[in-house]
Amino acid sequence: MTIAELCIFASVILYLLTIAPVKWIGAGQYDNARPRDPAFYQSGIRERALGAHQNGIEAFPFFAAAVLLAEFRAAPQNLINELAMLFLIVRTAYVLTYVGNRPALRSILWVLGFAITVAIFFLPLLRNYLPI
């Protein structure tokens, strides 16, 4: 298993861990029988954590597909690994800025994470021009 493939798994864990602390902290108000109750997510940090969680779910398929495509098409594995780790770092910072209510920085980090995923996706096209 490659480092990039482990980053795919780590990105799933990241979006799960984004919402879990909010549910745990609000244990007295959180009703597991109604996990999607909009009333629970109406306050500031809960609402932002839910937004970060949902965005993680949205970002995951393209990232996973990009990593697997790059590996299947024999792009340089060291670059795939490095970009996948960078994506994970950026996404972690994204979650922190989302929950911490820093919208401008959050948007910059989202664009950067998307650009990293696009770079991974197109690595197979560049393999003839990159040092291996």
PDB file of C-alpha atoms in Angstrom:
ATOM      1  CA  MET A   1       0.000   0.000   0.000  1.00  0.00           C
ATOM      2  CA  THR A   2       1.383   3.385  -0.980  1.00  0.00           C
ATOM      3  CA  ILE A   3       1.524   6.524   1.114  1.00  0.00           C
ATOM      4  CA  ALA A   4      -0.981   8.144  -1.259  1.00  0.00           C
ATOM      5  CA  GLU A   5      -3.410   5.276  -0.735  1.00  0.00           C
ATOM      6  CA  LEU A   6      -3.068   5.709   3.025  1.00  0.00           C
ATOM      7  CA  CYS A   7      -3.852   9.403   2.492  1.00  0.00           C
ATOM      8  CA  ILE A   8      -7.130   8.373   0.841  1.00  0.00           C
ATOM      9  CA  PHE A   9      -8.045   6.532   4.026  1.00  0.00           C
ATOM     10  CA  ALA A  10      -6.811   9.423   6.169  1.00  0.00           C
ATOM     11  CA  SER A  11      -9.040  11.857   4.278  1.00  0.00           C
ATOM     12  CA  VAL A  12     -12.062   9.727   5.194  1.00  0.00           C
ATOM     13  CA  ILE A  13     -10.985   9.733   8.827  1.00  0.00           C
ATOM     14  CA  LEU A  14     -10.499  13.518   8.662  1.00  0.00           C
ATOM     15  CA  TYR A  15     -14.041  14.232   7.544  1.00  0.00           C
ATOM     16  CA  LEU A  16     -15.425  11.812  10.137  1.00  0.00           C
ATOM     17  CA  LEU A  17     -13.375  13.395  12.921  1.00  0.00           C
ATOM     18  CA  THR A  18     -14.575  16.826  11.820  1.00  0.00           C
ATOM     19  CA  ILE A  19     -18.105  16.178  13.065  1.00  0.00           C
ATOM     20  CA  ALA A  20     -17.504  13.680  15.898  1.00  0.00           C
ATOM     21  CA  PRO A  21     -16.198  16.148  18.535  1.00  0.00           C
ATOM     22  CA  VAL A  22     -19.198  18.433  18.042  1.00  0.00           C
ATOM     23  CA  LYS A  23     -21.552  15.548  18.686  1.00  0.00           C
ATOM     24  CA  TRP A  24     -19.533  14.447  21.708  1.00  0.00           C
ATOM     25  CA  ILE A  25     -19.323  17.944  23.222  1.00  0.00           C
ATOM     26  CA  GLY A  26     -23.046  18.456  22.716  1.00  0.00           C
ATOM     27  CA  ALA A  27     -23.896  15.031  24.129  1.00  0.00           C
ATOM     28  CA  GLY A  28     -26.705  16.381  26.269  1.00  0.00           C
ATOM     29  CA  GLN A  29     -28.369  17.997  23.263  1.00  0.00           C
ATOM     30  CA  TYR A  30     -27.398  15.534  20.540  1.00  0.00           C
ATOM     31  CA  ASP A  31     -30.000  12.844  19.864  1.00  0.00           C
ATOM     32  CA  ASN A  32     -28.488   9.795  18.155  1.00  0.00           C
ATOM     33  CA  ALA A  33     -31.996   8.710  17.149  1.00  0.00           C
ATOM     34  CA  ARG A  34     -32.108  11.895  15.014  1.00  0.00           C
ATOM     35  CA  PRO A  35     -28.486  12.368  13.865  1.00  0.00           C
ATOM     36  CA  ARG A  36     -29.402  14.823  11.103  1.00  0.00           C
ATOM     37  CA  ASP A  37     -31.669  17.026  13.195  1.00  0.00           C
ATOM     38  CA  PRO A  38     -31.126  20.553  11.813  1.00  0.00           C
ATOM     39  CA  ALA A  39     -31.829  22.126  15.193  1.00  0.00           C
ATOM     40  CA  PHE A  40     -28.664  20.587  16.666  1.00  0.00           C
ATOM     41  CA  TYR A  41     -26.496  22.210  13.954  1.00  0.00           C
ATOM     42  CA  GLN A  42     -27.937  25.728  14.161  1.00  0.00           C
ATOM     43  CA  SER A  43     -25.313  27.221  16.463  1.00  0.00           C
ATOM     44  CA  GLY A  44     -21.998  28.655  15.253  1.00  0.00           C
ATOM     45  CA  ILE A  45     -19.378  25.975  15.772  1.00  0.00           C
ATOM     46  CA  ARG A  46     -21.803  23.113  15.175  1.00  0.00           C
ATOM     47  CA  GLU A  47     -22.958  24.637  11.922  1.00  0.00           C
ATOM     48  CA  ARG A  48     -19.367  25.228  10.771  1.00  0.00           C
ATOM     49  CA  ALA A  49     -18.278  21.708  11.755  1.00  0.00           C
ATOM     50  CA  LEU A  50     -21.161  20.272   9.769  1.00  0.00           C
ATOM     51  CA  GLY A  51     -20.183  22.420   6.782  1.00  0.00           C
ATOM     52  CA  ALA A  52     -16.574  21.257   6.994  1.00  0.00           C
ATOM     53  CA  HIS A  53     -17.742  17.650   7.309  1.00  0.00           C
ATOM     54  CA  GLN A  54     -19.996  17.930   4.261  1.00  0.00           C
ATOM     55  CA  ASN A  55     -17.262  19.595   2.244  1.00  0.00           C
ATOM     56  CA  GLY A  56     -14.902  16.750   3.164  1.00  0.00           C
ATOM     57  CA  ILE A  57     -17.432  14.292   1.773  1.00  0.00           C
ATOM     58  CA  GLU A  58     -17.673  16.390  -1.404  1.00  0.00           C
ATOM     59  CA  ALA A  59     -13.882  16.644  -1.863  1.00  0.00           C
ATOM     60  CA  PHE A  60     -13.197  12.963  -1.231  1.00  0.00           C
ATOM     61  CA  PRO A  61     -14.338  11.315  -4.518  1.00  0.00           C
ATOM     62  CA  PHE A  62     -12.234  13.521  -6.795  1.00  0.00           C
ATOM     63  CA  PHE A  63      -9.172  13.167  -4.570  1.00  0.00           C
ATOM     64  CA  ALA A  64      -9.498   9.378  -4.367  1.00  0.00           C
ATOM     65  CA  ALA A  65     -10.091   9.064  -8.109  1.00  0.00           C
ATOM     66  CA  ALA A  66      -7.134  11.337  -8.885  1.00  0.00           C
ATOM     67  CA  VAL A  67      -4.758   9.318  -6.699  1.00  0.00           C
ATOM     68  CA  LEU A  68      -5.884   5.986  -8.119  1.00  0.00           C
ATOM     69  CA  LEU A  69      -5.807   7.234 -11.713  1.00  0.00           C
ATOM     70  CA  ALA A  70      -2.305   8.632 -11.253  1.00  0.00           C
ATOM     71  CA  GLU A  71      -1.134   5.325  -9.784  1.00  0.00           C
ATOM     72  CA  PHE A  72      -2.839   3.203 -12.456  1.00  0.00           C
ATOM     73  CA  ARG A  73      -1.306   5.345 -15.198  1.00  0.00           C
ATOM     74  CA  ALA A  74       2.207   5.033 -13.710  1.00  0.00           C
ATOM     75  CA  ALA A  75       2.816   8.637 -12.745  1.00  0.00           C
ATOM     76  CA  PRO A  76       5.883   9.111 -10.528  1.00  0.00           C
ATOM     77  CA  GLN A  77       4.851   7.550  -7.213  1.00  0.00           C
ATOM     78  CA  ASN A  78       6.998   9.883  -5.135  1.00  0.00           C
ATOM     79  CA  LEU A  79       5.127  12.894  -6.559  1.00  0.00           C
ATOM     80  CA  ILE A  80       1.750  11.258  -6.032  1.00  0.00           C
ATOM     81  CA  ASN A  81       2.706  10.534  -2.420  1.00  0.00           C
ATOM     82  CA  GLU A  82       3.997  14.053  -1.781  1.00  0.00           C
ATOM     83  CA  LEU A  83       0.970  15.730  -3.323  1.00  0.00           C
ATOM     84  CA  ALA A  84      -1.426  13.424  -1.461  1.00  0.00           C
ATOM     85  CA  MET A  85       0.267  14.272   1.849  1.00  0.00           C
ATOM     86  CA  LEU A  86       0.145  17.964   0.970  1.00  0.00           C
ATOM     87  CA  PHE A  87      -3.563  17.615   0.184  1.00  0.00           C
ATOM     88  CA  LEU A  88      -4.144  16.071   3.603  1.00  0.00           C
ATOM     89  CA  ILE A  89      -2.235  18.872   5.339  1.00  0.00           C
ATOM     90  CA  VAL A  90      -4.182  21.518   3.428  1.00  0.00           C
ATOM     91  CA  ARG A  91      -7.504  19.806   4.148  1.00  0.00           C
ATOM     92  CA  THR A  92      -6.656  19.630   7.855  1.00  0.00           C
ATOM     93  CA  ALA A  93      -5.887  23.357   7.844  1.00  0.00           C
ATOM     94  CA  TYR A  94      -9.114  23.897   5.891  1.00  0.00           C
ATOM     95  CA  VAL A  95     -11.146  22.138   8.592  1.00  0.00           C
ATOM     96  CA  LEU A  96      -9.467  24.186  11.314  1.00  0.00           C
ATOM     97  CA  THR A  97     -10.148  27.462   9.499  1.00  0.00           C
ATOM     98  CA  TYR A  98     -13.736  26.423   8.783  1.00  0.00           C
ATOM     99  CA  VAL A  99     -14.471  25.517  12.397  1.00  0.00           C
ATOM    100  CA  GLY A 100     -12.450  28.530  13.571  1.00  0.00           C
ATOM    101  CA  ASN A 101     -14.573  30.891  11.435  1.00  0.00           C
ATOM    102  CA  ARG A 102     -11.851  32.195   9.107  1.00  0.00           C
ATOM    103  CA  PRO A 103     -13.768  32.313   5.802  1.00  0.00           C
ATOM    104  CA  ALA A 104     -11.166  34.101   3.636  1.00  0.00           C
ATOM    105  CA  LEU A 105      -8.336  31.765   4.620  1.00  0.00           C
ATOM    106  CA  ARG A 106     -10.697  28.807   4.341  1.00  0.00           C
ATOM    107  CA  SER A 107     -11.493  29.722   0.734  1.00  0.00           C
ATOM    108  CA  ILE A 108      -7.806  30.034  -0.126  1.00  0.00           C
ATOM    109  CA  LEU A 109      -7.140  26.610   1.382  1.00  0.00           C
ATOM    110  CA  TRP A 110     -10.085  25.105  -0.521  1.00  0.00           C
ATOM    111  CA  VAL A 111      -8.696  26.407  -3.821  1.00  0.00           C
ATOM    112  CA  LEU A 112      -5.238  25.113  -2.920  1.00  0.00           C
ATOM    113  CA  GLY A 113      -6.613  21.661  -2.041  1.00  0.00           C
ATOM    114  CA  PHE A 114      -8.558  21.551  -5.306  1.00  0.00           C
ATOM    115  CA  ALA A 115      -5.455  22.608  -7.261  1.00  0.00           C
ATOM    116  CA  ILE A 116      -3.440  19.833  -5.611  1.00  0.00           C
ATOM    117  CA  THR A 117      -6.087  17.289  -6.591  1.00  0.00           C
ATOM    118  CA  VAL A 118      -6.073  18.581 -10.181  1.00  0.00           C
ATOM    119  CA  ALA A 119      -2.276  18.291 -10.197  1.00  0.00           C
ATOM    120  CA  ILE A 120      -2.472  14.670  -9.040  1.00  0.00           C
ATOM    121  CA  PHE A 121      -5.131  13.965 -11.669  1.00  0.00           C
ATOM    122  CA  PHE A 122      -2.935  15.292 -14.506  1.00  0.00           C
ATOM    123  CA  LEU A 123       0.373  13.789 -13.320  1.00  0.00           C
ATOM    124  CA  PRO A 124       0.122  10.923 -15.849  1.00  0.00           C
ATOM    125  CA  LEU A 125       0.159  13.462 -18.694  1.00  0.00           C
ATOM    126  CA  LEU A 126       3.381  14.961 -17.391  1.00  0.00           C
ATOM    127  CA  ARG A 127       5.287  11.767 -16.605  1.00  0.00           C
ATOM    128  CA  ASN A 128       7.462  12.079 -19.733  1.00  0.00           C
ATOM    129  CA  TYR A 129       8.556  15.557 -18.637  1.00  0.00           C
ATOM    130  CA  LEU A 130       9.148  14.888 -14.956  1.00  0.00           C
ATOM    131  CA  PRO A 131      12.273  13.335 -13.444  1.00  0.00           C
ATOM    132  CA  ILE A 132      11.494   9.916 -12.039  1.00  0.00           C
TER     133      ILE A 132
END
